[in-house]
PDB file of C-alpha atoms in Angstrom:
ATOM      1  CA  MET A   1    -149.762 -89.956  34.643  1.00  0.00           C
ATOM      2  CA  MET A   2    -153.239 -90.040  33.120  1.00  0.00           C
ATOM      3  CA  MET A   3    -155.384 -87.084  32.121  1.00  0.00           C
ATOM      4  CA  THR A   4    -158.350 -87.270  34.513  1.00  0.00           C
ATOM      5  CA  GLU A   5    -160.624 -84.339  33.623  1.00  0.00           C
ATOM      6  CA  PRO A   6    -162.029 -83.072  30.305  1.00  0.00           C
ATOM      7  CA  LYS A   7    -160.125 -80.142  28.820  1.00  0.00           C
ATOM      8  CA  LEU A   8    -161.287 -77.478  26.377  1.00  0.00           C
ATOM      9  CA  LEU A   9    -159.668 -77.895  22.972  1.00  0.00           C
ATOM     10  CA  SER A  10    -158.887 -74.171  23.016  1.00  0.00           C
ATOM     11  CA  GLU A  11    -156.640 -74.756  26.067  1.00  0.00           C
ATOM     12  CA  CYS A  12    -154.751 -77.806  24.784  1.00  0.00           C
ATOM     13  CA  GLY A  13    -151.981 -76.153  22.788  1.00  0.00           C
ATOM     14  CA  ALA A  14    -150.106 -78.099  20.107  1.00  0.00           C
ATOM     15  CA  ARG A  15    -150.048 -81.429  21.959  1.00  0.00           C
ATOM     16  CA  LEU A  16    -152.402 -83.036  24.466  1.00  0.00           C
ATOM     17  CA  VAL A  17    -150.929 -85.899  26.475  1.00  0.00           C
ATOM     18  CA  VAL A  18    -153.759 -88.155  27.653  1.00  0.00           C
ATOM     19  CA  ASP A  19    -151.547 -90.880  29.158  1.00  0.00           C
ATOM     20  CA  ASP A  20    -147.859 -90.414  29.960  1.00  0.00           C
ATOM     21  CA  THR A  21    -147.307 -93.954  31.284  1.00  0.00           C
ATOM     22  CA  GLU A  22    -144.037 -95.361  29.975  1.00  0.00           C
ATOM     23  CA  GLY A  23    -144.695 -97.817  27.155  1.00  0.00           C
ATOM     24  CA  GLU A  24    -148.366 -96.778  26.897  1.00  0.00           C
ATOM     25  CA  ARG A  25    -148.103 -93.072  26.090  1.00  0.00           C
ATOM     26  CA  TYR A  26    -151.089 -91.682  24.183  1.00  0.00           C
ATOM     27  CA  GLU A  27    -151.034 -88.144  22.809  1.00  0.00           C
ATOM     28  CA  ILE A  28    -152.901 -85.960  20.348  1.00  0.00           C
ATOM     29  CA  GLU A  29    -151.038 -83.563  18.075  1.00  0.00           C
ATOM     30  CA  ILE A  30    -153.307 -80.571  17.423  1.00  0.00           C
ATOM     31  CA  GLU A  31    -153.149 -78.282  14.400  1.00  0.00           C
ATOM     32  CA  PRO A  32    -153.434 -74.617  15.531  1.00  0.00           C
ATOM     33  CA  GLY A  33    -156.548 -72.536  14.967  1.00  0.00           C
ATOM     34  CA  ASP A  34    -159.613 -71.078  16.651  1.00  0.00           C
ATOM     35  CA  PHE A  35    -162.195 -73.318  14.978  1.00  0.00           C
ATOM     36  CA  LEU A  36    -162.622 -76.939  13.984  1.00  0.00           C
ATOM     37  CA  MET A  37    -164.456 -77.780  10.758  1.00  0.00           C
ATOM     38  CA  VAL A  38    -166.305 -81.027  11.385  1.00  0.00           C
ATOM     39  CA  LYS A  39    -167.798 -83.175   8.632  1.00  0.00           C
ATOM     40  CA  ALA A  40    -170.748 -85.434   9.474  1.00  0.00           C
ATOM     41  CA  GLY A  41    -171.993 -87.668   6.707  1.00  0.00           C
ATOM     42  CA  ALA A  42    -175.025 -89.824   6.012  1.00  0.00           C
ATOM     43  CA  THR A  43    -176.166 -92.011   3.163  1.00  0.00           C
ATOM     44  CA  ALA A  44    -178.945 -90.505   1.058  1.00  0.00           C
ATOM     45  CA  ASP A  45    -181.571 -92.936   2.371  1.00  0.00           C
ATOM     46  CA  LYS A  46    -181.184 -91.783   5.997  1.00  0.00           C
ATOM     47  CA  ALA A  47    -183.178 -89.005   7.666  1.00  0.00           C
ATOM     48  CA  THR A  48    -179.886 -87.370   8.658  1.00  0.00           C
ATOM     49  CA  ALA A  49    -179.209 -86.684   4.971  1.00  0.00           C
ATOM     50  CA  HIS A  50    -182.115 -84.217   5.013  1.00  0.00           C
ATOM     51  CA  PHE A  51    -180.985 -82.502   8.233  1.00  0.00           C
ATOM     52  CA  LYS A  52    -181.441 -78.714   8.180  1.00  0.00           C
ATOM     53  CA  HIS A  53    -180.101 -76.387  10.851  1.00  0.00           C
ATOM     54  CA  PRO A  54    -178.750 -72.826  10.902  1.00  0.00           C
ATOM     55  CA  ASN A  55    -175.434 -74.109  12.312  1.00  0.00           C
ATOM     56  CA  VAL A  56    -174.691 -76.182   9.201  1.00  0.00           C
ATOM     57  CA  ALA A  57    -172.085 -74.196   7.283  1.00  0.00           C
ATOM     58  CA  VAL A  58    -172.283 -76.267   4.080  1.00  0.00           C
ATOM     59  CA  THR A  59    -174.096 -79.366   2.851  1.00  0.00           C
ATOM     60  CA  ALA A  60    -172.638 -81.289  -0.085  1.00  0.00           C
ATOM     61  CA  ARG A  61    -173.835 -84.290  -2.063  1.00  0.00           C
ATOM     62  CA  THR A  62    -171.176 -86.961  -2.373  1.00  0.00           C
ATOM     63  CA  ILE A  63    -170.465 -90.650  -2.869  1.00  0.00           C
ATOM     64  CA  HIS A  64    -169.566 -92.519   0.327  1.00  0.00           C
ATOM     65  CA  GLU A  65    -167.342 -95.566  -0.001  1.00  0.00           C
ATOM     66  CA  PHE A  66    -167.444 -98.430   2.484  1.00  0.00           C
ATOM     67  CA  LYS A  67    -164.866-101.148   3.119  1.00  0.00           C
ATOM     68  CA  HIS A  68    -166.210-104.573   4.097  1.00  0.00           C
ATOM     69  CA  TYR A  69    -164.343-107.629   5.381  1.00  0.00           C
ATOM     70  CA  ARG A  70    -165.135-111.243   4.559  1.00  0.00           C
ATOM     71  CA  ARG A  71    -164.636-114.081   7.053  1.00  0.00           C
ATOM     72  CA  ASN A  72    -161.547-115.255   5.157  1.00  0.00           C
ATOM     73  CA  GLY A  73    -159.906-111.845   5.679  1.00  0.00           C
ATOM     74  CA  SER A  74    -160.360-110.528   2.149  1.00  0.00           C
ATOM     75  CA  LYS A  75    -162.109-107.220   1.656  1.00  0.00           C
ATOM     76  CA  PHE A  76    -164.323-105.459  -0.829  1.00  0.00           C
ATOM     77  CA  TRP A  77    -165.746-101.965  -1.273  1.00  0.00           C
ATOM     78  CA  THR A  78    -169.215-100.636  -1.989  1.00  0.00           C
ATOM     79  CA  ALA A  79    -170.400 -97.097  -2.749  1.00  0.00           C
ATOM     80  CA  ARG A  80    -173.646 -95.261  -1.982  1.00  0.00           C
ATOM     81  CA  ALA A  81    -174.978 -91.793  -2.606  1.00  0.00           C
ATOM     82  CA  GLY A  82    -174.673 -89.582   0.447  1.00  0.00           C
ATOM     83  CA  VAL A  83    -174.610 -86.132   1.952  1.00  0.00           C
ATOM     84  CA  ASP A  84    -171.905 -84.452   4.054  1.00  0.00           C
ATOM     85  CA  HIS A  85    -172.832 -81.685   6.487  1.00  0.00           C
ATOM     86  CA  TYR A  86    -170.033 -79.350   7.608  1.00  0.00           C
ATOM     87  CA  PHE A  87    -170.043 -77.513  10.927  1.00  0.00           C
ATOM     88  CA  VAL A  88    -167.569 -74.819  11.998  1.00  0.00           C
ATOM     89  CA  ILE A  89    -167.219 -75.123  15.759  1.00  0.00           C
ATOM     90  CA  PRO A  90    -165.226 -72.820  18.027  1.00  0.00           C
ATOM     91  CA  ARG A  91    -162.574 -74.732  19.961  1.00  0.00           C
ATOM     92  CA  THR A  92    -163.934 -73.118  23.122  1.00  0.00           C
ATOM     93  CA  ALA A  93    -167.048 -75.313  22.685  1.00  0.00           C
ATOM     94  CA  ILE A  94    -165.206 -78.657  22.346  1.00  0.00           C
ATOM     95  CA  LYS A  95    -164.119 -80.675  25.382  1.00  0.00           C
ATOM     96  CA  MET A  96    -161.413 -83.281  24.928  1.00  0.00           C
ATOM     97  CA  LEU A  97    -162.186 -86.336  27.066  1.00  0.00           C
ATOM     98  CA  PRO A  98    -159.605 -88.192  29.169  1.00  0.00           C
ATOM     99  CA  LYS A  99    -159.739 -91.437  27.190  1.00  0.00           C
ATOM    100  CA  LYS A 100    -157.537 -93.086  24.597  1.00  0.00           C
ATOM    101  CA  GLY A 101    -159.101 -93.030  21.154  1.00  0.00           C
ATOM    102  CA  TYR A 102    -156.580 -94.712  18.844  1.00  0.00           C
ATOM    103  CA  SER A 103    -157.692 -92.825  15.686  1.00  0.00           C
ATOM    104  CA  PHE A 104    -161.164 -92.103  17.121  1.00  0.00           C
ATOM    105  CA  ILE A 105    -160.572 -89.170  19.477  1.00  0.00           C
ATOM    106  CA  PRO A 106    -163.285 -88.943  22.161  1.00  0.00           C
ATOM    107  CA  ALA A 107    -164.701 -85.455  22.711  1.00  0.00           C
ATOM    108  CA  GLU A 108    -167.832 -83.619  23.750  1.00  0.00           C
ATOM    109  CA  ILE A 109    -169.623 -80.853  21.848  1.00  0.00           C
ATOM    110  CA  ASN A 110    -172.466 -79.033  23.607  1.00  0.00           C
ATOM    111  CA  GLY A 111    -172.973 -81.972  25.984  1.00  0.00           C
ATOM    112  CA  VAL A 112    -173.006 -84.600  23.200  1.00  0.00           C
ATOM    113  CA  ARG A 113    -170.217 -87.171  23.168  1.00  0.00           C
ATOM    114  CA  VAL A 114    -168.583 -87.697  19.783  1.00  0.00           C
ATOM    115  CA  SER A 115    -165.468 -89.332  18.416  1.00  0.00           C
ATOM    116  CA  PHE A 116    -163.395 -87.665  15.714  1.00  0.00           C
ATOM    117  CA  ASN A 117    -162.174 -90.015  13.000  1.00  0.00           C
ATOM    118  CA  VAL A 118    -158.501 -89.066  12.514  1.00  0.00           C
ATOM    119  CA  SER A 119    -155.159 -90.513  11.441  1.00  0.00           C
ATOM    120  CA  GLY A 120    -152.840 -91.923  14.031  1.00  0.00           C
ATOM    121  CA  GLY A 121    -150.075 -94.377  14.617  1.00  0.00           C
ATOM    122  CA  GLY A 122    -147.547 -95.688  17.051  1.00  0.00           C
ATOM    123  CA  ASP A 123    -144.250 -97.422  17.525  1.00  0.00           C
ATOM    124  CA  GLY A 124    -145.238 -99.728  20.398  1.00  0.00           C
ATOM    125  CA  ARG A 125    -144.277 -97.132  23.022  1.00  0.00           C
ATOM    126  CA  VAL A 126    -146.171 -94.008  21.926  1.00  0.00           C
ATOM    127  CA  TRP A 127    -149.437 -93.631  20.022  1.00  0.00           C
ATOM    128  CA  THR A 128    -150.082 -90.242  18.414  1.00  0.00           C
ATOM    129  CA  ASP A 129    -153.376 -89.137  16.887  1.00  0.00           C
ATOM    130  CA  TYR A 130    -153.408 -86.091  14.589  1.00  0.00           C
ATOM    131  CA  LEU A 131    -156.307 -83.659  15.009  1.00  0.00           C
ATOM    132  CA  ARG A 132    -156.327 -81.292  12.045  1.00  0.00           C
ATOM    133  CA  THR A 133    -158.378 -78.118  11.554  1.00  0.00           C
ATOM    134  CA  ARG A 134    -160.699 -80.131   9.307  1.00  0.00           C
ATOM    135  CA  THR A 135    -161.723 -83.445  10.798  1.00  0.00           C
ATOM    136  CA  ALA A 136    -163.885 -86.200   9.487  1.00  0.00           C
ATOM    137  CA  SER A 137    -167.175 -87.708  10.489  1.00  0.00           C
ATOM    138  CA  PRO A 138    -167.691 -87.600  14.203  1.00  0.00           C
ATOM    139  CA  SER A 139    -169.609 -90.556  15.547  1.00  0.00           C
ATOM    140  CA  ILE A 140    -172.139 -89.807  18.233  1.00  0.00           C
ATOM    141  CA  ILE A 141    -171.485 -91.960  21.280  1.00  0.00           C
ATOM    142  CA  GLY A 142    -174.646 -93.096  23.030  1.00  0.00           C
TER     143      GLY A 142
END
């Protein structure tokens, strides 16, 4: 059985099963709490780094690290100055969307679609993502 309608995070409990199909189960384990602290980052050269809004709980300067892949499969890292903005959002304002995210949980905040970057993993039969009280860098989905 597939989840078909969005569901408020505040109503999800400890585990949200998005797809219960045998061999393709996808679920989200949810840390308890009334709020979600969401971090949204930007490199210092972007306009987003200078974002100001009363709903920003904290802004912190930081170094962002990026992993890059070469055509031959090897990888290398680079670092750039950046800024992280932190928002504290009530779970009553976050809708969980009925889609599989595989470490990028799809959600909606105030009508804007985002994906939460989380840890997850599976055993070939069940994939579980872990949504903690503090989650990293939502991507805005266009």
